[in-house]
């Protein structure tokens, strides 16, 4: 094959690889696909690998659209493969998806976590796909055990918007207590609900022996009277509950005459005066119907909820929404956590707040520099299957890296700095690029006769020559004190490259999930507040704040990932 033909072929595979990975082709992947599909090229593989980097540079400088267009022209069959692969990451079709209405219904007892993000994203993905309606509903009718947190209502709305899932409608259940009371009354009148004054233990015995409790056959009028007394505060907590009459002999004990309302005297954080509160299964069943919800996504551990709610739907002559049960997701790095545990730990001062970088909350991920699209692709990639998934955050990091790597400016940051004196250095200005591949300009770093390098990089001995990245080479004279001398400019491959910062650089504190890293960074970092940048060889961080005190400036950064 002549060199021109080989180059054309390399380009096709580079385009293919780039269109698969958000516009960035990778040398290893291009080579292995090319040689794998064209074994006749094996003998000249070495020659090919020499031209690949050049072709990749050319391809990577194009936009994803340009790459796709070119690939379509020269190898439509490869473009088809790319499309198919992308399709695999799409969610499965929903049955009956004309006019879909879906809801995400959290209890706002804390701000959204990665777990909530799954519900927010998958529901809104479907709604966007079928042009339906997305409802954010606060199921906040438990003022006691899962007590709502006032700030969390706004956090949910903000985080939904940030995640690209702005709700079409926001409903707060505790605003709609009168509706639930009216349905309770209706069910009592239908003979489908009764006031039960048994103690918990008494009822448990009836339930276990599949025997009706003495309240079960009370006349409807008498039940109505007792219900009104409950509402009027004539009972104390636990003295009475309202139960839905199901099947006291049902093979699943959880479905036998379940509680739909109970008395709670703790005041709701939103200041409501109600004494009788609906259980989640009741409230959400009524709301799903009233809001015309067509499809429900819920954890497979909630099968019993559907069983209970179906009794209600049957009494009221309603049609139950289509339900998809999905498995649990556990994320290695976070283990098992619950919103109430996090809340207690914050109160104890174990975390800086809900956006502490250690926490799996959306506000923490946002502060650390995660892109909402990365969280969306991560969640869509996990799909909606009923099997439990155990996954590492590395996958989310990879999604995020694909997005931020393209634009994050590069800076030098030196952790645990050590001063290095350079003999023979004249003041100069280093001009490293802001980004290694896109043409967005340079930083300017003024250097005198001293720099800081990281103590972790001191793995050399006197006499060794190292290269200070994008500056010049130095020869080590002594380690304590650390002294080097100028040693030319030529970049040879053998030289160990060491990162450095000017000794008048800015103090930077990086908050990571493991703790705080202190170090010195370039001056340019101060102009990147709210931006995600890469501290070279350290990782991606979001510059959070510049704190100025007298003549000292401190940068606060949040660590995203490597
Ligand atoms: Zn009873």
XYZ file of C-alpha atoms and ligand atoms in Angstrom:
563
model
C 0.000 0.000 0.000
C 1.401 3.402 -0.877
C 2.055 5.901 1.958
C -0.759 8.187 0.813
C -3.293 5.345 0.984
C -2.037 4.358 4.432
C -2.387 7.917 5.626
C -5.975 8.041 4.346
C -6.740 4.829 6.204
C -5.180 6.108 9.423
C -7.283 9.219 9.107
C -10.485 7.196 8.750
C -9.750 5.275 11.923
C -8.749 8.439 13.749
C -12.060 10.023 12.696
C -13.903 6.916 13.842
C -12.163 6.937 17.217
C -12.660 10.674 17.652
C -16.381 10.512 16.885
C -16.754 7.808 19.500
C -14.999 9.765 22.209
C -16.348 13.304 22.032
C -13.939 14.473 19.371
C -10.704 13.153 20.889
C -8.917 10.320 19.115
C -6.453 8.230 21.047
C -3.292 6.835 19.449
C -3.377 3.377 21.037
C -7.035 2.848 20.185
C -6.579 4.022 16.593
C -3.570 1.729 16.043
C -5.203 -1.374 17.502
C -8.444 -0.959 15.543
C -6.543 -0.241 12.327
C -4.149 -3.191 12.583
C -6.911 -5.433 13.954
C -9.076 -4.846 10.885
C -6.168 -4.741 8.423
C -3.779 -7.508 9.487
C -1.887 -7.072 6.192
C -0.517 -3.828 7.676
C 1.141 -5.595 10.606
C 4.615 -5.717 8.988
C 4.606 -1.907 8.560
C 2.951 -1.191 11.939
C 6.011 0.647 13.166
C 6.017 3.029 10.181
C 2.303 3.618 10.667
C 2.684 4.394 14.357
C 5.055 7.191 13.357
C 2.451 8.988 11.273
C -0.480 8.376 13.658
C 0.255 11.220 16.132
C 0.406 13.684 13.259
C -2.927 12.540 11.818
C -4.513 12.517 15.270
C -3.477 16.134 15.842
C -5.096 17.048 12.554
C -8.308 15.167 13.397
C -8.521 16.376 16.996
C -8.318 19.977 15.833
C -11.685 19.531 14.069
C -15.024 19.867 15.794
C -17.040 16.727 16.502
C -19.498 17.778 13.789
C -16.737 18.157 11.208
C -15.322 14.774 12.198
C -18.698 13.084 11.869
C -19.292 14.695 8.472
C -15.894 13.573 7.152
C -16.401 10.057 8.479
C -19.777 9.910 6.785
C -18.143 10.843 3.469
C -15.278 8.391 3.574
C -16.546 5.478 5.699
C -20.322 5.566 6.290
C -20.255 2.017 7.684
C -17.978 3.137 10.520
C -20.220 6.075 11.311
C -23.075 3.611 11.623
C -21.112 1.693 14.230
C -20.643 4.891 16.197
C -24.360 5.656 16.057
C -25.217 2.146 17.193
C -22.861 2.415 20.131
C -24.353 5.725 21.130
C -27.788 4.141 20.880
C -26.787 1.472 23.370
C -26.332 4.164 25.942
C -29.864 5.374 25.377
C -32.618 4.321 27.709
C -34.999 1.550 26.664
C -38.296 2.702 25.146
C -41.253 3.070 27.490
C -44.512 1.381 26.544
C -47.532 3.685 25.954
C -45.426 6.803 25.749
C -47.872 9.181 24.083
C -48.535 12.095 26.483
C -46.306 10.820 29.266
C -46.326 12.485 32.660
C -43.576 11.500 35.072
C -42.654 12.716 38.487
C -39.720 12.726 40.777
C -41.047 12.768 44.332
C -38.433 13.268 47.044
C -38.946 13.872 50.709
C -36.964 17.095 51.156
C -35.287 16.047 54.402
C -31.927 17.105 52.952
C -30.576 18.395 49.628
C -30.383 16.028 46.616
C -27.690 13.348 46.513
C -26.325 11.256 43.647
C -29.151 8.835 44.416
C -31.736 11.574 43.858
C -29.893 12.621 40.698
C -30.709 9.250 39.185
C -34.435 9.817 39.699
C -34.266 13.408 38.497
C -32.242 12.574 35.391
C -33.919 9.386 34.203
C -37.442 10.790 34.654
C -36.521 13.978 32.831
C -34.644 12.063 30.081
C -37.834 10.158 29.296
C -39.974 13.254 29.445
C -37.628 15.107 27.089
C -37.485 12.115 24.775
C -41.278 11.854 24.450
C -42.048 15.537 24.906
C -44.038 14.886 28.064
C -44.441 16.598 31.433
C -41.954 16.421 34.294
C -43.249 17.049 37.793
C -41.151 17.659 40.891
C -43.308 16.721 43.845
C -42.285 17.097 47.449
C -43.676 14.165 49.420
C -43.246 16.012 52.682
C -46.064 14.776 54.894
C -43.917 13.254 57.649
C -43.047 16.090 60.054
C -41.437 13.721 62.547
C -39.172 10.841 61.538
C -38.195 12.081 58.092
C -38.655 15.702 58.948
C -38.387 18.005 55.903
C -35.657 20.648 55.869
C -36.839 24.070 54.720
C -33.720 24.893 52.660
C -33.956 21.581 50.831
C -37.054 22.592 48.842
C -35.083 25.258 47.010
C -32.029 23.007 46.727
C -34.094 20.473 44.810
C -35.436 23.069 42.417
C -31.970 24.561 41.856
C -30.280 21.204 41.401
C -32.976 20.006 38.992
C -32.389 23.103 36.894
C -28.635 22.664 37.053
C -28.946 19.040 35.979
C -30.923 20.105 32.909
C -34.190 18.805 34.364
C -36.232 21.923 35.032
C -39.629 20.705 36.237
C -42.758 21.719 34.316
C -44.645 21.721 37.583
C -43.654 21.798 41.257
C -46.108 20.371 43.787
C -45.749 20.456 47.565
C -47.828 17.730 49.183
C -48.139 19.503 52.541
C -49.972 22.332 50.713
C -52.661 19.876 49.731
C -53.710 18.329 53.041
C -57.376 19.220 52.479
C -57.376 17.003 49.382
C -56.042 14.020 51.327
C -58.599 14.561 54.097
C -61.417 14.652 51.576
C -60.284 11.352 50.067
C -60.033 9.850 53.553
C -63.633 10.824 54.175
C -64.694 9.462 50.821
C -63.007 6.117 51.532
C -64.628 5.921 54.989
C -68.019 6.559 53.397
C -67.285 3.795 50.867
C -66.535 1.446 53.765
C -62.941 1.189 52.497
C -61.244 2.760 55.502
C -61.763 2.573 59.260
C -60.422 4.174 62.401
C -58.420 1.675 64.426
C -57.824 2.293 68.120
C -55.872 -0.900 68.806
C -52.372 -0.521 70.158
C -49.551 -1.411 67.768
C -48.996 -4.726 69.574
C -52.682 -5.598 69.568
C -53.017 -4.956 65.858
C -49.847 -6.889 65.133
C -51.387 -9.971 66.774
C -54.583 -9.636 64.737
C -52.577 -9.204 61.586
C -50.355 -12.188 62.252
C -53.328 -14.439 62.925
C -55.216 -12.997 59.934
C -58.092 -11.991 62.176
C -60.034 -8.715 61.872
C -59.580 -6.273 64.748
C -62.774 -5.183 66.585
C -62.707 -1.825 64.731
C -62.906 -3.402 61.296
C -66.664 -3.856 61.210
C -67.650 -0.545 62.787
C -70.419 1.299 60.954
C -69.335 3.949 58.429
C -71.063 6.775 60.288
C -69.266 5.864 63.521
C -65.921 5.769 61.677
C -66.608 9.178 60.209
C -67.332 10.527 63.678
C -64.058 9.089 65.067
C -62.101 10.404 62.070
C -63.387 13.935 62.738
C -62.397 13.552 66.375
C -58.895 12.597 65.219
C -58.722 15.761 63.116
C -60.000 17.834 66.036
C -57.257 16.615 68.357
C -59.457 14.479 70.615
C -56.970 11.623 70.390
C -53.372 11.608 71.433
C -50.557 10.304 69.194
C -50.807 6.539 68.609
C -54.295 6.335 70.131
C -55.906 6.061 66.714
C -54.963 5.537 63.083
C -56.945 5.323 59.877
C -56.529 2.024 58.025
C -57.370 0.984 54.485
C -59.439 -2.162 54.512
C -57.614 -4.606 52.255
C -57.592 -8.361 52.734
C -56.767 -9.362 56.283
C -55.797 -12.814 54.967
C -53.559 -11.452 52.182
C -50.513 -13.682 51.665
C -48.264 -10.633 52.069
C -48.667 -9.359 55.667
C -47.421 -5.916 54.626
C -50.578 -5.451 52.591
C -53.067 -6.374 55.347
C -55.163 -3.342 56.376
C -52.365 -0.813 56.131
C -52.231 2.534 57.944
C -53.052 5.496 55.716
C -53.205 8.296 58.335
C -51.667 8.754 61.769
C -51.613 11.437 64.430
C -48.402 13.467 64.773
C -48.305 16.434 67.140
C -44.824 17.611 66.069
C -45.255 20.806 64.115
C -44.358 20.685 60.438
C -41.323 22.871 59.591
C -43.519 24.773 57.145
C -45.684 25.829 60.083
C -48.838 23.857 59.247
C -51.338 23.249 62.021
C -52.394 19.717 60.996
C -52.452 16.907 63.553
C -53.287 13.996 61.244
C -50.822 13.135 58.495
C -51.128 10.791 55.498
C -48.599 8.010 55.100
C -46.406 8.225 51.999
C -48.212 5.354 50.250
C -51.536 7.172 50.594
C -50.354 10.646 49.709
C -48.343 9.573 46.674
C -51.111 7.274 45.417
C -53.649 10.109 45.466
C -51.211 12.579 43.901
C -50.071 10.253 41.140
C -53.667 9.948 40.047
C -54.596 13.629 40.437
C -51.462 14.725 38.554
C -52.171 12.232 35.746
C -48.847 10.477 36.221
C -48.557 7.823 33.524
C -45.255 6.122 34.382
C -43.518 5.614 37.711
C -39.871 4.691 38.172
C -39.194 3.312 41.613
C -36.840 1.045 43.523
C -37.680 -2.634 43.400
C -37.704 -2.644 47.208
C -40.980 -0.706 46.904
C -43.054 -3.528 45.391
C -45.223 -3.513 48.540
C -46.116 0.144 47.976
C -47.659 -0.724 44.669
C -49.554 -3.611 46.290
C -51.001 -1.313 48.947
C -51.817 1.478 46.552
C -53.614 -0.835 44.142
C -56.296 -1.388 46.793
C -56.920 2.363 46.849
C -57.015 2.595 43.081
C -59.537 -0.251 42.971
C -61.806 1.409 45.559
C -61.722 4.687 43.674
C -62.044 3.112 40.226
C -58.721 4.533 39.030
C -56.132 3.046 36.711
C -52.717 2.441 38.234
C -49.765 4.079 36.404
C -47.254 1.881 34.608
C -44.464 1.076 37.048
C -40.846 0.255 36.301
C -38.857 -1.106 39.221
C -35.138 -0.570 39.187
C -32.340 -2.056 41.245
C -30.261 -0.255 43.818
C -27.075 1.535 42.931
C -24.247 1.487 45.381
C -21.187 3.607 44.807
C -17.965 2.136 46.184
C -16.543 5.408 47.379
C -19.544 6.366 49.479
C -20.742 3.043 50.861
C -24.183 3.162 52.417
C -25.317 6.563 53.532
C -28.616 8.127 54.370
C -29.656 11.740 54.337
C -30.452 11.612 58.048
C -26.982 10.221 58.865
C -25.331 12.995 56.852
C -27.494 15.558 58.627
C -26.423 14.282 62.048
C -22.745 14.247 61.016
C -22.989 17.849 59.785
C -24.572 18.899 63.077
C -21.679 17.244 64.905
C -19.248 19.262 62.795
C -17.807 16.263 60.938
C -18.397 17.983 57.588
C -18.116 21.580 56.443
C -21.722 21.499 55.288
C -23.865 19.762 52.683
C -21.337 20.654 49.977
C -18.351 19.158 51.761
C -16.213 17.430 49.076
C -16.496 14.145 50.980
C -20.273 14.008 50.481
C -22.266 12.449 47.637
C -24.564 15.471 47.374
C -25.210 17.285 44.115
C -24.132 20.595 45.641
C -20.792 19.036 46.608
C -20.238 17.674 43.094
C -21.147 21.028 41.591
C -18.732 22.838 43.869
C -16.003 20.372 42.931
C -16.410 21.151 39.244
C -18.543 18.341 37.902
C -20.381 19.140 34.700
C -24.119 18.340 34.777
C -23.823 16.553 31.422
C -21.279 14.182 32.954
C -23.699 13.255 35.724
C -26.456 12.795 33.136
C -24.417 10.446 30.923
C -23.239 8.538 33.969
C -26.828 7.948 35.106
C -28.182 7.172 31.637
C -25.298 4.741 31.191
C -26.398 2.873 34.315
C -29.779 2.280 32.713
C -32.999 1.225 34.432
C -32.557 -2.508 34.886
C -33.908 -4.363 37.874
C -30.513 -5.758 38.857
C -28.513 -4.019 41.552
C -25.474 -2.112 40.344
C -22.292 -1.614 42.262
C -20.083 0.967 40.617
C -17.017 3.094 41.213
C -17.010 6.858 40.934
C -14.128 6.426 38.456
C -16.847 6.061 35.815
C -18.293 9.433 36.685
C -14.792 10.917 36.702
C -14.204 9.519 33.210
C -17.442 11.104 31.946
C -16.511 14.412 33.507
C -12.944 14.305 32.215
C -14.218 13.857 28.634
C -16.054 17.172 28.974
C -13.785 19.389 31.062
C -10.470 18.242 29.604
C -11.361 20.025 26.358
C -11.556 23.445 27.950
C -9.904 23.430 31.393
C -6.962 25.822 31.504
C -3.711 24.372 32.763
C -1.731 25.771 35.686
C 1.209 24.774 37.789
C 0.528 23.955 41.416
C 3.220 22.723 43.754
C 2.189 20.799 46.825
C 4.485 20.989 49.864
C 6.834 23.461 48.153
C 10.628 23.376 48.506
C 12.696 26.394 47.526
C 15.290 25.793 44.793
C 17.999 28.381 44.143
C 19.245 28.454 40.568
C 22.810 29.639 40.012
C 23.294 31.576 36.799
C 19.579 32.277 36.314
C 18.654 35.613 34.794
C 15.113 36.959 35.206
C 12.930 35.563 32.445
C 9.295 34.878 31.565
C 8.009 31.396 30.932
C 5.077 31.150 28.510
C 3.398 27.767 28.885
C 0.133 27.300 26.924
C -3.187 27.662 28.735
C -4.339 24.486 27.004
C -2.188 21.797 25.377
C -4.251 21.394 22.202
C -6.744 24.205 21.748
C -5.263 27.494 20.770
C -6.353 29.760 23.620
C -3.164 31.585 24.485
C -0.411 31.463 27.032
C 0.251 32.133 30.689
C 3.119 34.413 31.608
C 5.181 33.415 34.605
C 8.010 35.686 35.701
C 10.963 33.860 37.189
C 13.962 35.216 39.023
C 16.711 33.081 40.495
C 14.521 30.877 42.684
C 11.530 28.581 42.148
C 9.459 26.225 44.277
C 9.232 22.574 43.393
C 7.234 19.902 45.221
C 9.075 17.946 47.883
C 7.537 14.801 46.347
C 9.484 15.525 43.130
C 12.879 15.502 44.793
C 13.926 12.110 43.483
C 17.251 13.187 42.037
C 20.820 13.487 43.171
C 23.524 16.148 42.771
C 24.852 16.037 39.216
C 21.478 15.053 37.691
C 20.025 17.323 35.021
C 16.268 17.906 35.132
C 13.922 20.061 33.064
C 11.757 22.653 34.761
C 8.631 22.344 32.645
C 8.292 24.991 29.929
C 11.255 26.885 31.432
C 14.782 25.491 31.088
C 17.067 22.699 32.264
C 18.984 22.805 35.514
C 21.736 20.649 36.958
C 21.399 19.755 40.627
C 24.252 21.064 42.735
C 23.093 20.117 46.228
C 19.950 18.843 47.933
C 20.220 20.548 51.333
C 20.013 23.380 50.706
C 18.412 22.731 47.315
C 20.652 24.417 44.753
C 20.856 23.927 40.987
C 22.522 25.691 38.098
C 21.265 26.636 34.626
C 22.069 23.875 32.172
C 20.869 24.792 28.708
C 17.490 24.747 27.014
C 17.349 21.696 24.784
C 14.391 19.359 25.457
C 15.674 15.844 25.311
C 13.407 12.947 26.047
C 15.560 11.488 28.803
C 15.232 14.519 31.047
C 12.922 14.211 34.012
C 10.341 16.987 33.840
C 9.584 18.764 37.095
C 6.768 21.229 37.760
C 7.585 24.476 39.491
C 6.058 27.781 40.526
C 7.582 31.213 41.107
C 8.475 31.852 44.738
C 6.070 34.801 44.867
C 3.161 32.583 43.713
C -0.209 32.403 45.456
C -1.008 30.216 48.423
C -3.568 27.613 47.342
C -5.684 25.399 49.560
C -7.317 22.462 47.781
C -10.243 20.837 49.578
C -10.318 17.168 48.585
C -12.469 14.242 49.755
C -9.435 13.080 51.739
C -8.546 16.374 53.377
C -6.818 19.656 52.533
C -3.754 19.970 50.269
C -1.734 23.139 50.701
C 0.659 24.497 48.115
C 1.712 27.337 45.853
C 0.119 28.107 42.485
C 0.611 30.499 39.596
C -0.831 34.024 39.768
C -3.164 33.363 36.826
C -5.275 31.060 38.993
C -6.765 34.099 40.745
C -8.601 35.016 37.520
C -10.303 31.612 37.272
C -12.854 31.849 40.093
C -15.814 29.510 39.343
C -13.871 27.877 36.517
C -12.612 24.326 36.379
C -8.887 24.194 35.689
C -6.277 21.482 35.691
C -3.402 21.709 38.109
C -0.911 19.861 35.933
C -0.054 16.375 37.137
C -2.240 16.975 40.203
C -5.820 16.912 38.937
C -8.870 18.923 37.942
C -10.084 21.460 40.475
C -12.727 24.167 40.592
C -11.413 27.524 41.755
C -13.855 28.471 44.455
C -12.697 31.712 45.969
C -9.891 34.242 46.313
C -9.486 35.354 49.903
C -7.529 38.592 50.308
C -6.242 39.521 53.724
C -3.835 42.478 54.057
C -0.921 41.611 51.784
C -1.737 37.920 51.598
C -3.887 36.240 48.967
C -5.222 32.741 49.392
C -6.951 30.680 46.733
C -9.567 28.134 47.766
C -10.015 25.280 45.282
C -12.211 22.180 45.366
C -10.769 18.964 43.996
C -12.795 17.192 41.295
C -10.665 14.206 40.288
C -7.391 13.273 38.642
Zn -58.214 -1.960 65.613
